mmCIF file of C-alpha atoms in Angstrom:
data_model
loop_
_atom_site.group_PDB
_atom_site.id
_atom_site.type_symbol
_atom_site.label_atom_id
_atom_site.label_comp_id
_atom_site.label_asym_id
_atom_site.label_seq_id
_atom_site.Cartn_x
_atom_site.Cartn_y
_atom_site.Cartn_z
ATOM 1 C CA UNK A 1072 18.716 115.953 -53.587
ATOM 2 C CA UNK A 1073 17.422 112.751 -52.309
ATOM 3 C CA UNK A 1074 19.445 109.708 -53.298
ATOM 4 C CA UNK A 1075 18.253 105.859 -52.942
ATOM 5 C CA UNK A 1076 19.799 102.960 -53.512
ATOM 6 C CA UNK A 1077 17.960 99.796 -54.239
ATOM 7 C CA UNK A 1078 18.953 96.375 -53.554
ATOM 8 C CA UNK A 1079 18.371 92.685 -52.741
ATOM 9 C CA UNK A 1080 16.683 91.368 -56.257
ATOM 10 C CA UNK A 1081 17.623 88.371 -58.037
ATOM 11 C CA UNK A 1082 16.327 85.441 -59.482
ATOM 12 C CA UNK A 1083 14.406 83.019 -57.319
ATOM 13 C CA UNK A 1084 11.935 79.912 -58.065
ATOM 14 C CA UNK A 1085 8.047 80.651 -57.429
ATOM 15 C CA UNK A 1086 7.070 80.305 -53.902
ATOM 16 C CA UNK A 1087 10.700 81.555 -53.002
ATOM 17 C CA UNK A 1088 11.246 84.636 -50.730
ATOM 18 C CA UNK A 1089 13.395 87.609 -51.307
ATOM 19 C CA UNK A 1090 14.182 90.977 -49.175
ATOM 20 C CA UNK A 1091 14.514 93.791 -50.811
ATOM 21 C CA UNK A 1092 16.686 96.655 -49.182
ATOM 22 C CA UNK A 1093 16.222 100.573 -49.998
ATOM 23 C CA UNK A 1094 19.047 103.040 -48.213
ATOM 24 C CA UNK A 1095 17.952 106.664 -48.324
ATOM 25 C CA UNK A 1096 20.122 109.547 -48.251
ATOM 26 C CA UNK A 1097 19.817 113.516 -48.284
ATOM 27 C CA UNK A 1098 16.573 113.690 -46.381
ATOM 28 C CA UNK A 1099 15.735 113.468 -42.474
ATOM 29 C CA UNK A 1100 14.293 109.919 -43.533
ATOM 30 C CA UNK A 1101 11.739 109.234 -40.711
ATOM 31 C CA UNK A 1102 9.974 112.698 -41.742
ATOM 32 C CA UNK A 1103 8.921 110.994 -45.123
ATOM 33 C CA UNK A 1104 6.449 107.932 -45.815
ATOM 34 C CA UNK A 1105 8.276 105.483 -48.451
ATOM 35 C CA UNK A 1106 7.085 103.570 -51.170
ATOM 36 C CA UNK A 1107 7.916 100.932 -52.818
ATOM 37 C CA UNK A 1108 6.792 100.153 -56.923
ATOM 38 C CA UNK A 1109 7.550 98.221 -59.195
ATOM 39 C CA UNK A 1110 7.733 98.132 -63.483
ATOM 40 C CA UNK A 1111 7.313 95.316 -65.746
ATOM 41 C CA UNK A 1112 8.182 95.232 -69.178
ATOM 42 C CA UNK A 1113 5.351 96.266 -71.188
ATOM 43 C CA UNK A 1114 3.656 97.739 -68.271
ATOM 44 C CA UNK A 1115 3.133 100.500 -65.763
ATOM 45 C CA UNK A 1116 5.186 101.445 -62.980
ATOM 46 C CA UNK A 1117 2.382 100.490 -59.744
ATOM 47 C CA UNK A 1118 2.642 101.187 -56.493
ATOM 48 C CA UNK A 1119 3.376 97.780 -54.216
ATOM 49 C CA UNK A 1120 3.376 99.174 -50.984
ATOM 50 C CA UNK A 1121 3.831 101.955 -48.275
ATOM 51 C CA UNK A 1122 4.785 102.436 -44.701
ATOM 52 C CA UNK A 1123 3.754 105.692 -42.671
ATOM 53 C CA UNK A 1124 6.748 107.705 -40.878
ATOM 54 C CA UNK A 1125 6.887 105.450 -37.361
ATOM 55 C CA UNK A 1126 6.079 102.549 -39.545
ATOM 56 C CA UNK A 1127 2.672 102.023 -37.717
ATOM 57 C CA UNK A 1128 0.504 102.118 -40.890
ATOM 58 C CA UNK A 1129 1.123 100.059 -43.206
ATOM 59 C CA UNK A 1130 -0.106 99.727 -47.427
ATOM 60 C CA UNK A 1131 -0.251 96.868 -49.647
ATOM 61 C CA UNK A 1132 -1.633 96.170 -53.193
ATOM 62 C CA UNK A 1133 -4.363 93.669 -53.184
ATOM 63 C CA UNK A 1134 -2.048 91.488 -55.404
ATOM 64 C CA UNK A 1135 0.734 91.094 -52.838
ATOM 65 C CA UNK A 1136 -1.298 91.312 -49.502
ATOM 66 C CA UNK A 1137 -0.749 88.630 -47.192
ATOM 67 C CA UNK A 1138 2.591 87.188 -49.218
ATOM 68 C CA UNK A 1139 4.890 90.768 -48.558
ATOM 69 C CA UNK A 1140 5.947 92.912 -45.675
ATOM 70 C CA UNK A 1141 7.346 96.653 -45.461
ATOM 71 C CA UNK A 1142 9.622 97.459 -43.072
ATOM 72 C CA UNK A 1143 11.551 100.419 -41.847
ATOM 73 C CA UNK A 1144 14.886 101.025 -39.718
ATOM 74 C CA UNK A 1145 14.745 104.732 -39.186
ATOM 75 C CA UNK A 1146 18.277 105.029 -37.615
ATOM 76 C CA UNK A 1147 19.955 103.000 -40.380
ATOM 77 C CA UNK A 1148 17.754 105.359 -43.119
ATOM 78 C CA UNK A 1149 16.377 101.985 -44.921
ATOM 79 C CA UNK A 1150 13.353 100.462 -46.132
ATOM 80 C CA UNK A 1151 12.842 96.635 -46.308
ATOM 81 C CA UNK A 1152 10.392 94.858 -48.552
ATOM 82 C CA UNK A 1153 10.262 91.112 -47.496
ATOM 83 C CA UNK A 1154 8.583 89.543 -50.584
ATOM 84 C CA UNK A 1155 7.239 85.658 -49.679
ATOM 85 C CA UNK A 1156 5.553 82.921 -51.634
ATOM 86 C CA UNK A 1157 6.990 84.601 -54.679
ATOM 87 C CA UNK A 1158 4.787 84.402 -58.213
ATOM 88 C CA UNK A 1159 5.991 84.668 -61.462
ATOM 89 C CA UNK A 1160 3.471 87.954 -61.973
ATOM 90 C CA UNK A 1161 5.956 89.194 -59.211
ATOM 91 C CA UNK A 1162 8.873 89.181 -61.908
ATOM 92 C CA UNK A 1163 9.566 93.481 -62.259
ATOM 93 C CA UNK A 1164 12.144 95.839 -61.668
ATOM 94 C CA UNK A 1165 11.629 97.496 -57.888
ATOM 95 C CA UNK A 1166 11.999 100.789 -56.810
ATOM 96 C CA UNK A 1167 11.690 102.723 -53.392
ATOM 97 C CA UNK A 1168 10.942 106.094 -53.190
ATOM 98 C CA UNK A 1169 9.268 109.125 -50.890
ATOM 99 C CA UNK A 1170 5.345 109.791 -51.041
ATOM 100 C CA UNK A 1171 3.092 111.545 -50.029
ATOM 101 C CA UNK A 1172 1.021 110.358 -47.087
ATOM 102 C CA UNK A 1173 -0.796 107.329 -47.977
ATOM 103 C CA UNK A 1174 -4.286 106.385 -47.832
ATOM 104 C CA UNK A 1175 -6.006 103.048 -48.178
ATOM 105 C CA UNK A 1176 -6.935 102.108 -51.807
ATOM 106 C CA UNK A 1177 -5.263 105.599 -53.253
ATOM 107 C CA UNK A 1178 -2.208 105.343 -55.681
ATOM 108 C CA UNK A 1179 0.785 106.592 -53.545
ATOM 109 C CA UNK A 1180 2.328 109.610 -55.070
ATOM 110 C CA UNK A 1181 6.128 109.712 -55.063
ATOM 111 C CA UNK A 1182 7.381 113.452 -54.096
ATOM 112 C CA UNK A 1183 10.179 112.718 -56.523
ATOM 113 C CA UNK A 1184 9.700 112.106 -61.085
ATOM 114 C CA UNK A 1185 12.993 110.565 -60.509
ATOM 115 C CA UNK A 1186 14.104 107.024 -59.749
ATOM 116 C CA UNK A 1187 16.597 105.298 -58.849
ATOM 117 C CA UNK A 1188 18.401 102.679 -60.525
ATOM 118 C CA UNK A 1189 15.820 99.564 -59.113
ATOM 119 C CA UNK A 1190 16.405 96.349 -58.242
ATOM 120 C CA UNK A 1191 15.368 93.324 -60.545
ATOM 121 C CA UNK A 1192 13.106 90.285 -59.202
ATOM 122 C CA UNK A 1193 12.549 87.277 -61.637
ATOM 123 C CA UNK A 1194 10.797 84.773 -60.845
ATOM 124 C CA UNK A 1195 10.483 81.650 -62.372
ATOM 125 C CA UNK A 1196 7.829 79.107 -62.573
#
């Protein structure tokens, strides 16, 4: 069973950075594109970006376009999210996962209904 661990969140002032850090494990990692999504309280878990098996093709929600940056290290098994000019619409619980191939301006579609435990970003105004 695929296992990922989620870290890097914490609190940080708006127009702070933060990089977020997803290690996989269980899985031949570079054979699957990951996701990352996030959940705020009240809402819907939505899909924040994705990063194609190489890491040549990369996703974004128009929201955090031009402010974050996926990343992969294939040999290490991890994802990176570097999250700049932080908002406080930002301020959700992140998760990584596998999904299906991604295409532009299509949800991405974790393989997996389970998560793992996240890691929270607050930001404050």
């Amino acid at each position: 069973q695929v296992q990922v661990v989620e870290s890097g969140g914490g609190l940080v002032q708006a127009g702070g950075s933060l990089t977020l850090s997803c290690t996989a494990s269980a899985l031949t990692f570079d054979n699957y594109y990951m996701g990352w999504f996030r959940q705020a309280p009240g809402k819907e878990r939505e899909g924040v970006s994705c990063i194609s098996w190489t890491g040549a093709d990369t996703y974004y929600a128009d929201s955090v376009w031009g402010r974050f940056t996926i990343s992969r290290d294939n040999a290490k098994n991890t994802l990176y999210l570097q999250m700049n000019s932080l908002k406080p619409e930002d301020t959700a619980m992140y998760y990584c996962a596998t999904v299906r191939p991604c295409k532009r301006n299509q949800p991405y579609i974790p393989y997996s209904p389970d998560w793992g435990q996240g890691t929270q970003v607050t930001v404050s105004s």
